[in-house]
Amino acid sequence: MGSEETLDNLGYSLLKDLRFEIGENQTCFNLCFWVFLPSSTPVPSTILHQLHSKNPFLALKEDKRLVLSPSVLLQKESSDSEGISSAKVPCAVSDVEFPLARWAHIGCQVFNNVIRIYLDGKVVGERHLDSSTDRQADLESFTKVTISAVGNGLKCLDGYVHNAVVLPSSTSIEGHHVKDPPMCLCIDSSSVSDIELEGDGIWKVFGGKASCRKMFSSDVLLLNAFGELVDKELEVVASLTYADNRAPVEKSKDDDAPLLTTCNGLEFPSDDKPRKLLRGRASFQLNVCRLSSECDNKMFSIKFHLQKRRNFPFFEAFTPPIRCILKTCDTKISTITWKKLPSGFHLFNGSSLPHYGVGHSELQLQQNPNAVGTSLESIQENYGEIDNSGSDSESVGARISELKSIPCIRDLTSDLTIFRYCLGGLSERSLMLKETSLYASEQKMAEMAEKISFFSGCSHHRQQIMIAKILLEEGERAWNLISRNSHRVQWDNVVFEIEEQFMRITGCSTRSLTQQDLNFLRRISGGHEYLTKDNFDKMWRWLYPVAFTISRQGINTLWATMSPKWIEGFFTKEEVEYALQSPVGIQEPGTFILRFPTTRSWPHPDAGSLIASYVGSDFSLHHKQLSLDYSSDIFYSSEKPLQELLLSEPELSRVGRISRSDLTV
């Protein structure tokens, strides 16, 4: 494949440079590549030609379905060949339309007895071959096959290619699909604030002279083809264009820049002040200086693009049309108004922005306000430990579901922010904390945590907010170490790294995770053979709060003590109840087992908490939660160790055990 048009070292090139050489006697092969075809692509059209053949190797039909017709199945290729005869070429036709204006992965599988078309890792068309009718040549006799996007004097389609290879028949096309996916720039519509939304999705902003214009905000994301944020050290530039033809808007008569960006409280021409992507996100605060009335009442559009890169369409993102008007200067403009925008434009498949995957659905817990000052606090008997999370068998596309339109959070301690967090569900809280962790200081996060704990009446929120930044940062680092830029990793290959991360966070080098613990974590992640980023996030948001709890002074001693074993490990409520009931009858009153709730994941206020499951004096089973207030040292300043404090509780008298036979439930 040609390299002259390659975008630096990121591996992107023009479709016209795509060329494959099928080796001598390579009768079975897989041909794979990512391709981006613009929406203006004509149909029918040829994507790939086989040289010296009148038939296209890969084509697009009138109805946008792919057709694979490898002429190599009919006749060997030689340098003096005059073309394949009029014999019918066997072909496979896809049963779905090919998507335009987004990245798509194509796989062409040519075997002795079957040909298949893969689209985005799935078989969408196949044709089984009969040796007596479909294979009319000796396949062992051909010397070389050349497949190219340019052939037979025809004009090549406009398009772009990434990671194009010819693979041996033993290598799976599905594996190539998930490895090194291409990237795309898009606008996070949930971050857009301080604009007004007109009919047909048109933005209305206030611009013109400095005394009357109004700043608005938007974030830009760098995503891969699976909708996941990509951490690259790149810079994004914003510029003002005309919405109808994407031409740049001229400077004013006073030579003022048409678009300004604010950085550290100062305004700069947007072209002169690119913003760095931080973990796949760049935030902009913008002012439009040109009015639509000054430009023949034309509407504008803001173009975001990667700096110092070719103008590849997938590295550009445009806002909807913008009408910029002059606001009467004596009219007070609200500083907190914002309009909710429909989520998700400029994404690969035209769907909404990716859901960032809170592992568990929202669970409500009744808090006991009178439990302050005690080491154990009563919780609901059933504790609501039901995991209603979505199926892990869902496709990546299904997981890219619509986000709630959340305005960009700038004031962490405002009443609006505090009450939105208190009233929001787990998904909304997670998104709020992901955004604030990108720019907020630890002091600001602490102030936010204190106010939310006060107004919600639940001090448990404090810890989830305080660990948000480090939980997300270390989670990204851990996944990068585990995945090594792969979309998914076999579970057996990640076990060691997960255990290393756990022991580092807990600060306990004397106790590692057991096979039972690892099996439990695998179930938390979804129980699949391969681990994706979504699966990892689901597991990490349960494991990190647990590891953080164990790192605390008193709990760390409990975890490290093996005789007796104060904390058995990671077990479900049902496994613990079965152990306390015993096959020969319920154990004596006061017997208890400490466990971590299996359905409490960050940012749930009880994520990482410890539960004491015990046999009561009435011989029934009870569950109480340890009150772990990390803002004070009530446990750790006591002269008594935590073990003695637990045993001083009237309901608790002896530590129970879980035997291997208990795990069969």
mmCIF file with all atom_site columns, N, CA and C in Angstrom, residues 1 5 120 130 191 198 205 214 234 272 276 282 288 334 367 374 381-382 419 424 456 462 495 499 527 531 544 590 624:
data_model
loop_
_atom_site.group_PDB
_atom_site.id
_atom_site.type_symbol
_atom_site.label_atom_id
_atom_site.label_alt_id
_atom_site.label_comp_id
_atom_site.label_asym_id
_atom_site.label_entity_id
_atom_site.label_seq_id
_atom_site.pdbx_PDB_ins_code
_atom_site.Cartn_x
_atom_site.Cartn_y
_atom_site.Cartn_z
_atom_site.occupancy
_atom_site.B_iso_or_equiv
_atom_site.pdbx_formal_charge
_atom_site.auth_seq_id
_atom_site.auth_comp_id
_atom_site.auth_asym_id
_atom_site.auth_atom_id
_atom_site.pdbx_PDB_model_num
ATOM 1  N N  . MET A 1 1   ? 0.846   -1.187  0.000  1.00 0.00 ? 1   MET A N  1
ATOM 2  C CA . MET A 1 1   ? 0.000   0.000   0.000  1.00 0.00 ? 1   MET A CA 1
ATOM 3  C C  . MET A 1 1   ? 0.880   1.234   0.000  1.00 0.00 ? 1   MET A C  1
ATOM 4  N N  . GLU A 1 5   ? 0.695   9.538   1.039  1.00 0.00 ? 5   GLU A N  1
ATOM 5  C CA . GLU A 1 5   ? -0.403  10.323  1.581  1.00 0.00 ? 5   GLU A CA 1
ATOM 6  C C  . GLU A 1 5   ? -0.696  9.981   3.040  1.00 0.00 ? 5   GLU A C  1
ATOM 7  N N  . ASP A 1 120 ? -17.799 -4.940  9.476  1.00 0.00 ? 120 ASP A N  1
ATOM 8  C CA . ASP A 1 120 ? -17.646 -4.632  10.904 1.00 0.00 ? 120 ASP A CA 1
ATOM 9  C C  . ASP A 1 120 ? -17.569 -5.908  11.744 1.00 0.00 ? 120 ASP A C  1
ATOM 10 N N  . ASP A 1 130 ? -18.904 -24.884 -5.656 1.00 0.00 ? 130 ASP A N  1
ATOM 11 C CA . ASP A 1 130 ? -18.905 -26.273 -6.107 1.00 0.00 ? 130 ASP A CA 1
ATOM 12 C C  . ASP A 1 130 ? -17.771 -26.435 -7.114 1.00 0.00 ? 130 ASP A C  1
ATOM 13 N N  . SER A 1 191 ? -22.172 18.560  26.129 1.00 0.00 ? 191 SER A N  1
ATOM 14 C CA . SER A 1 191 ? -21.350 19.577  26.795 1.00 0.00 ? 191 SER A CA 1
ATOM 15 C C  . SER A 1 191 ? -21.676 20.992  26.337 1.00 0.00 ? 191 SER A C  1
ATOM 16 N N  . GLU A 1 198 ? -33.003 26.909  17.858 1.00 0.00 ? 198 GLU A N  1
ATOM 17 C CA . GLU A 1 198 ? -34.138 27.261  17.019 1.00 0.00 ? 198 GLU A CA 1
ATOM 18 C C  . GLU A 1 198 ? -34.649 26.021  16.293 1.00 0.00 ? 198 GLU A C  1
ATOM 19 N N  . VAL A 1 205 ? -26.727 32.338  18.586 1.00 0.00 ? 205 VAL A N  1
ATOM 20 C CA . VAL A 1 205 ? -25.763 32.870  19.541 1.00 0.00 ? 205 VAL A CA 1
ATOM 21 C C  . VAL A 1 205 ? -25.737 34.386  19.392 1.00 0.00 ? 205 VAL A C  1
ATOM 22 N N  . LYS A 1 214 ? -21.920 37.036  23.686 1.00 0.00 ? 214 LYS A N  1
ATOM 23 C CA . LYS A 1 214 ? -22.056 36.094  24.793 1.00 0.00 ? 214 LYS A CA 1
ATOM 24 C C  . LYS A 1 214 ? -21.277 34.814  24.491 1.00 0.00 ? 214 LYS A C  1
ATOM 25 N N  . LEU A 1 234 ? -2.575  15.223  20.786 1.00 0.00 ? 234 LEU A N  1
ATOM 26 C CA . LEU A 1 234 ? -2.899  16.011  19.606 1.00 0.00 ? 234 LEU A CA 1
ATOM 27 C C  . LEU A 1 234 ? -3.575  17.309  20.029 1.00 0.00 ? 234 LEU A C  1
ATOM 28 N N  . ASP A 1 272 ? -5.204  30.880  16.472 1.00 0.00 ? 272 ASP A N  1
ATOM 29 C CA . ASP A 1 272 ? -3.888  31.011  17.107 1.00 0.00 ? 272 ASP A CA 1
ATOM 30 C C  . ASP A 1 272 ? -3.793  30.268  18.431 1.00 0.00 ? 272 ASP A C  1
ATOM 31 N N  . LYS A 1 276 ? -5.277  21.410  23.625 1.00 0.00 ? 276 LYS A N  1
ATOM 32 C CA . LYS A 1 276 ? -4.754  20.053  23.686 1.00 0.00 ? 276 LYS A CA 1
ATOM 33 C C  . LYS A 1 276 ? -5.847  19.076  24.116 1.00 0.00 ? 276 LYS A C  1
ATOM 34 N N  . ALA A 1 282 ? -11.198 17.826  24.437 1.00 0.00 ? 282 ALA A N  1
ATOM 35 C CA . ALA A 1 282 ? -10.730 19.210  24.437 1.00 0.00 ? 282 ALA A CA 1
ATOM 36 C C  . ALA A 1 282 ? -11.934 20.124  24.652 1.00 0.00 ? 282 ALA A C  1
ATOM 37 N N  . VAL A 1 288 ? -18.356 34.408  18.868 1.00 0.00 ? 288 VAL A N  1
ATOM 38 C CA . VAL A 1 288 ? -18.423 34.736  17.443 1.00 0.00 ? 288 VAL A CA 1
ATOM 39 C C  . VAL A 1 288 ? -18.451 36.252  17.301 1.00 0.00 ? 288 VAL A C  1
ATOM 40 N N  . SER A 1 334 ? -28.647 36.257  31.092 1.00 0.00 ? 334 SER A N  1
ATOM 41 C CA . SER A 1 334 ? -28.443 35.290  32.171 1.00 0.00 ? 334 SER A CA 1
ATOM 42 C C  . SER A 1 334 ? -27.137 34.544  31.973 1.00 0.00 ? 334 SER A C  1
ATOM 43 N N  . GLN A 1 367 ? -31.398 5.146   53.986 1.00 0.00 ? 367 GLN A N  1
ATOM 44 C CA . GLN A 1 367 ? -30.361 5.432   54.961 1.00 0.00 ? 367 GLN A CA 1
ATOM 45 C C  . GLN A 1 367 ? -30.973 5.601   56.350 1.00 0.00 ? 367 GLN A C  1
ATOM 46 N N  . THR A 1 374 ? -22.266 5.100   65.640 1.00 0.00 ? 374 THR A N  1
ATOM 47 C CA . THR A 1 374 ? -22.152 3.677   65.930 1.00 0.00 ? 374 THR A CA 1
ATOM 48 C C  . THR A 1 374 ? -21.256 3.044   64.889 1.00 0.00 ? 374 THR A C  1
ATOM 49 N N  . GLU A 1 381 ? -33.201 -5.184  55.163 1.00 0.00 ? 381 GLU A N  1
ATOM 50 C CA . GLU A 1 381 ? -32.899 -6.605  55.323 1.00 0.00 ? 381 GLU A CA 1
ATOM 51 C C  . GLU A 1 381 ? -32.475 -7.248  54.013 1.00 0.00 ? 381 GLU A C  1
ATOM 52 N N  . ASN A 1 382 ? -33.195 -6.928  52.934 1.00 0.00 ? 382 ASN A N  1
ATOM 53 C CA . ASN A 1 382 ? -32.867 -7.555  51.659 1.00 0.00 ? 382 ASN A CA 1
ATOM 54 C C  . ASN A 1 382 ? -31.761 -6.822  50.920 1.00 0.00 ? 382 ASN A C  1
ATOM 55 N N  . PHE A 1 419 ? -27.748 20.014  43.420 1.00 0.00 ? 419 PHE A N  1
ATOM 56 C CA . PHE A 1 419 ? -29.058 19.365  43.394 1.00 0.00 ? 419 PHE A CA 1
ATOM 57 C C  . PHE A 1 419 ? -29.202 18.429  42.198 1.00 0.00 ? 419 PHE A C  1
ATOM 58 N N  . GLY A 1 424 ? -29.962 13.074  40.636 1.00 0.00 ? 424 GLY A N  1
ATOM 59 C CA . GLY A 1 424 ? -29.659 12.270  39.460 1.00 0.00 ? 424 GLY A CA 1
ATOM 60 C C  . GLY A 1 424 ? -29.462 10.805  39.791 1.00 0.00 ? 424 GLY A C  1
ATOM 61 N N  . SER A 1 456 ? -27.682 15.990  50.761 1.00 0.00 ? 456 SER A N  1
ATOM 62 C CA . SER A 1 456 ? -28.304 14.684  50.547 1.00 0.00 ? 456 SER A CA 1
ATOM 63 C C  . SER A 1 456 ? -28.585 13.972  51.860 1.00 0.00 ? 456 SER A C  1
ATOM 64 N N  . ARG A 1 462 ? -19.490 11.343  49.996 1.00 0.00 ? 462 ARG A N  1
ATOM 65 C CA . ARG A 1 462 ? -18.228 12.072  50.055 1.00 0.00 ? 462 ARG A CA 1
ATOM 66 C C  . ARG A 1 462 ? -17.081 11.253  49.465 1.00 0.00 ? 462 ARG A C  1
ATOM 67 N N  . VAL A 1 495 ? -5.327  -11.422 34.168 1.00 0.00 ? 495 VAL A N  1
ATOM 68 C CA . VAL A 1 495 ? -5.435  -11.768 35.589 1.00 0.00 ? 495 VAL A CA 1
ATOM 69 C C  . VAL A 1 495 ? -4.260  -11.225 36.390 1.00 0.00 ? 495 VAL A C  1
ATOM 70 N N  . GLU A 1 499 ? -4.420  -8.396  39.474 1.00 0.00 ? 499 GLU A N  1
ATOM 71 C CA . GLU A 1 499 ? -3.944  -8.709  40.821 1.00 0.00 ? 499 GLU A CA 1
ATOM 72 C C  . GLU A 1 499 ? -2.863  -7.734  41.259 1.00 0.00 ? 499 GLU A C  1
ATOM 73 N N  . GLY A 1 527 ? -18.309 -12.166 32.589 1.00 0.00 ? 527 GLY A N  1
ATOM 74 C CA . GLY A 1 527 ? -18.112 -13.606 32.474 1.00 0.00 ? 527 GLY A CA 1
ATOM 75 C C  . GLY A 1 527 ? -17.698 -14.091 31.112 1.00 0.00 ? 527 GLY A C  1
ATOM 76 N N  . LEU A 1 531 ? -12.121 -9.734  27.390 1.00 0.00 ? 531 LEU A N  1
ATOM 77 C CA . LEU A 1 531 ? -12.458 -8.543  28.162 1.00 0.00 ? 531 LEU A CA 1
ATOM 78 C C  . LEU A 1 531 ? -12.368 -7.316  27.271 1.00 0.00 ? 531 LEU A C  1
ATOM 79 N N  . TYR A 1 544 ? -12.141 -1.055  42.478 1.00 0.00 ? 544 TYR A N  1
ATOM 80 C CA . TYR A 1 544 ? -11.338 0.032   43.039 1.00 0.00 ? 544 TYR A CA 1
ATOM 81 C C  . TYR A 1 544 ? -11.872 0.519   44.390 1.00 0.00 ? 544 TYR A C  1
ATOM 82 N N  . GLY A 1 590 ? -24.774 -15.007 66.733 1.00 0.00 ? 590 GLY A N  1
ATOM 83 C CA . GLY A 1 590 ? -23.559 -14.226 66.875 1.00 0.00 ? 590 GLY A CA 1
ATOM 84 C C  . GLY A 1 590 ? -22.503 -14.545 65.841 1.00 0.00 ? 590 GLY A C  1
ATOM 85 N N  . LYS A 1 624 ? -25.883 -6.074  58.307 1.00 0.00 ? 624 LYS A N  1
ATOM 86 C CA . LYS A 1 624 ? -25.636 -4.700  58.741 1.00 0.00 ? 624 LYS A CA 1
ATOM 87 C C  . LYS A 1 624 ? -24.370 -4.169  58.086 1.00 0.00 ? 624 LYS A C  1
#
